[in-house]
C-alpha positions as semicolon CSV with decimal commas, in nm:
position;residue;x (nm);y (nm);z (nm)
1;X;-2,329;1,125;2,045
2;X;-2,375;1,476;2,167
3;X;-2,011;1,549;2,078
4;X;-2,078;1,454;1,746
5;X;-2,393;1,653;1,689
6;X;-2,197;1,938;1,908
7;X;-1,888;1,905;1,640
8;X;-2,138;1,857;1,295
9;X;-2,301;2,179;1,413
10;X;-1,980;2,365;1,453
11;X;-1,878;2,237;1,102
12;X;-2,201;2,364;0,944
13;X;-2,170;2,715;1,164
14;X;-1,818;2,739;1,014
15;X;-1,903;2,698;0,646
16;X;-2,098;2,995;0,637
17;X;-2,009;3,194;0,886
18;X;-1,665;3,399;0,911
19;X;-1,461;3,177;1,047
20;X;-1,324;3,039;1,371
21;X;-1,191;3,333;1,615
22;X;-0,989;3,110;1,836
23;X;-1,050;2,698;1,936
24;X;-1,432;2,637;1,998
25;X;-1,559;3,026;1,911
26;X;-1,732;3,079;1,567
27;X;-1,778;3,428;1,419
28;X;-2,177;3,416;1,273
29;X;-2,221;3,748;1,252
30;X;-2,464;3,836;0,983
31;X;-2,533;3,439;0,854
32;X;-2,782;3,331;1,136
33;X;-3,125;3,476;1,234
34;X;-3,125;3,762;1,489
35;X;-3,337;3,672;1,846
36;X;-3,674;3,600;1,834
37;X;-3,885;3,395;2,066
38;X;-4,155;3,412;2,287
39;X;-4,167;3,188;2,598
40;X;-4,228;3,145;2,978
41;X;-3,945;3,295;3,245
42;X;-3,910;3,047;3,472
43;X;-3,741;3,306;3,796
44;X;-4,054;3,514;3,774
45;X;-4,335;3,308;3,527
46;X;-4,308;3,630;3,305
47;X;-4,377;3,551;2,950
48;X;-4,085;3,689;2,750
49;X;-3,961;3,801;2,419
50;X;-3,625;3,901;2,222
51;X;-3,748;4,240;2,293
52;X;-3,701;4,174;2,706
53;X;-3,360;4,136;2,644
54;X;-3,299;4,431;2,462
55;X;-3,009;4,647;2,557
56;X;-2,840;4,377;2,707
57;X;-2,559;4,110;2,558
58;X;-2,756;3,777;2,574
59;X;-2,635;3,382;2,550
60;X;-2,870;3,176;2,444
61;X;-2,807;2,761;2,555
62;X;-3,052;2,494;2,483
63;X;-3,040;2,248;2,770
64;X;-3,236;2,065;3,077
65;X;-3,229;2,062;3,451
66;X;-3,172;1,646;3,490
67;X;-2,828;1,688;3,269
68;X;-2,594;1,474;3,426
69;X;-2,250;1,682;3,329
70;X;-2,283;1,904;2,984
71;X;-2,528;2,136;3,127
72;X;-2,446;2,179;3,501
73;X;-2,067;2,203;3,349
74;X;-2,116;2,483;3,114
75;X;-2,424;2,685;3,351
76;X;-2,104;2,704;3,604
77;X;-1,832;2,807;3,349
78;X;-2,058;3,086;3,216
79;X;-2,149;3,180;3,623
80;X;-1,752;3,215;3,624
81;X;-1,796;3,452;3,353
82;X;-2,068;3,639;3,509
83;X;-1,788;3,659;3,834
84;X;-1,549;3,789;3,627
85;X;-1,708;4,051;3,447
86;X;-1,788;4,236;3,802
87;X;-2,072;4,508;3,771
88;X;-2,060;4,465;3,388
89;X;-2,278;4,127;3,445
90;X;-2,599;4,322;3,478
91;X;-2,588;4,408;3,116
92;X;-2,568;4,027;3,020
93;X;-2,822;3,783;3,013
94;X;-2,824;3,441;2,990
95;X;-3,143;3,234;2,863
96;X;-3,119;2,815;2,984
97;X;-3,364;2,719;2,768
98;X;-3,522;2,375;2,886
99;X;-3,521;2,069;2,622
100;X;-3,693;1,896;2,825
101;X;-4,059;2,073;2,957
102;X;-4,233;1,747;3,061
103;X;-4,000;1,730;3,352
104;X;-3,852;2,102;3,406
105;X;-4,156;2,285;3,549
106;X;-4,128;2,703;3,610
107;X;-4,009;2,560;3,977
108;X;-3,774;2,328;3,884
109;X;-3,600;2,553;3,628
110;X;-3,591;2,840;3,879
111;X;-3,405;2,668;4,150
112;X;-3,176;2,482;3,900
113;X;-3,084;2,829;3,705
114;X;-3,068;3,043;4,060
115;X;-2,836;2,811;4,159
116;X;-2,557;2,921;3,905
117;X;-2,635;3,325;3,869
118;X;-2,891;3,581;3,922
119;X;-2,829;3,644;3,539
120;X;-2,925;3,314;3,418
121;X;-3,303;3,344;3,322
122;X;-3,472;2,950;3,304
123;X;-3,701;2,976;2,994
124;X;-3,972;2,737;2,927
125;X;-4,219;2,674;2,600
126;X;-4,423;2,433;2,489
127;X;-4,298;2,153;2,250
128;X;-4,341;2,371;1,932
129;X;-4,225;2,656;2,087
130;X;-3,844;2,484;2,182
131;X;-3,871;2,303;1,848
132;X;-3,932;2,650;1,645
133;X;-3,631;2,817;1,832
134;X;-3,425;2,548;1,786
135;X;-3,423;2,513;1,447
136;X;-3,348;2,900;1,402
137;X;-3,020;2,851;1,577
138;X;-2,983;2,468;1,384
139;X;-2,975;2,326;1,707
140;X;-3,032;1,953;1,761
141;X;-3,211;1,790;2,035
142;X;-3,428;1,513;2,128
143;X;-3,597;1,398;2,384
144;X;-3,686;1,027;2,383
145;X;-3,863;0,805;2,627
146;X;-3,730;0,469;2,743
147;X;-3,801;0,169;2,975
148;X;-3,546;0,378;3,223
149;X;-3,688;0,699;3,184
150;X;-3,654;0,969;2,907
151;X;-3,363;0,972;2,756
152;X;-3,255;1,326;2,611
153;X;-3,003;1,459;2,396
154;X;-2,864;1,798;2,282
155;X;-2,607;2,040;2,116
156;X;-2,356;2,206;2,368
157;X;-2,383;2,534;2,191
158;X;-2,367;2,889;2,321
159;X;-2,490;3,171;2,125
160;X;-2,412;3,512;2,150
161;X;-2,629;3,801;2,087
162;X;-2,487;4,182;2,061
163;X;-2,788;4,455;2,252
164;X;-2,963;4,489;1,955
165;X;-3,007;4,102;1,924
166;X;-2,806;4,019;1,654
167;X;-2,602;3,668;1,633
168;X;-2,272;3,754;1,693
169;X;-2,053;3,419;1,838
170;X;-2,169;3,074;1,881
171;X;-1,945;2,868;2,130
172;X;-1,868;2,506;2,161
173;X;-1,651;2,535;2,440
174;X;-1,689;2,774;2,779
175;X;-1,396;2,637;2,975
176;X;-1,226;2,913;2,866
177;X;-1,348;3,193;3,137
178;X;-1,119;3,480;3,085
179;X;-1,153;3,432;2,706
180;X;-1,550;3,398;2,728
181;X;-1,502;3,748;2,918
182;X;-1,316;3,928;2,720
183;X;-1,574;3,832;2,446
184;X;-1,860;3,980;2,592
185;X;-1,652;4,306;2,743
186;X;-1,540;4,372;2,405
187;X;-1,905;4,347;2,323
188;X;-2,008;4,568;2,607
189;X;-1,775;4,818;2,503
């Protein structure tokens, strides 16, 4: 299902934005929203806007802590990143933003984030809050509860932001380290 959603979303992105740069990265450059939010920072309980980010390249993934492979998967692949970028990864940021609030507390999303990179900042909101940034970026999620538990789903999606906040890439696919790197130097540049 999240595959599907992950693909649909691409699709969509694709159809109005400037095309595919190479297998899984999507030029939106001028057709979606720049960054704007407001919401809690998990590694220090900061409250935190676009504007805290400023000056810096920022990814922006929607995801939760009790992700059993998409999330853990791609949190490592863009620590790899991070690795490979040297010194240049203190002018990137990337935002985890939690899905799933009812169960990722500011603790829980610290230690799962700081457990990938220093630059991975957990962010946290309140329903409306995730819903409203969510559908800027047209990503899908839901979070649904079940006799087993809740039972959540979302869009793999990375979004890139240039320093000034403005959507540059949205990725479907991170596996690709030294490509994912070469992205952001060429933004750093």
């Amino acid at each position: 299902m999240t595959r599907i959603i992950s693909i649909l979303l691409l699709l969509a992105l694709a159809a109005c934005g400037r095309g595919e740069m190479r297998p899984g990265v999507t030029d939106i450059s001028g057709v979606m929203p720049d960054l704007k939010f407001t919401m809690q920072r998990a590694n220090d309980s900061a409250w935190v806007t676009q504007d805290s980010y400023r000056g810096k390249i920022t990814l922006l993934y929607f995801g939760y802590t009790h992700c059993p492979d998409v999330c853990p998967a791609t949190l490592s692949n863009l620590a790899d990143v991070l690795k490979d970028l040297g010194t240049r990864a203190n002018d990137v940021r990337v935002l985890f933003v939690s899905v799933d609030p009812a169960r990722d507390n500011l603790t829980a999303l610290k230690d799962y984030v700081g457990a990938f990179a220093p630059q991975i900042d957990g962010l946290r909101g309140s329903d409306n809050e995730i819903a409203k940034l969510a559908q800027r970026y047209r990503v899908l999620y839901s979070v649904k509860k079940t006799p087993q538990g809740e039972e959540v789903m979302h869009s793999g999606s990375v979004f890139i932001f240039d320093r000034d906040g403005k959507a540059r890439e949205v990725m479907t696919d991170t596996s690709d380290v030294k490509n994912v790197a070469n992205d952001l130097e060429a933004l750093l540049r």
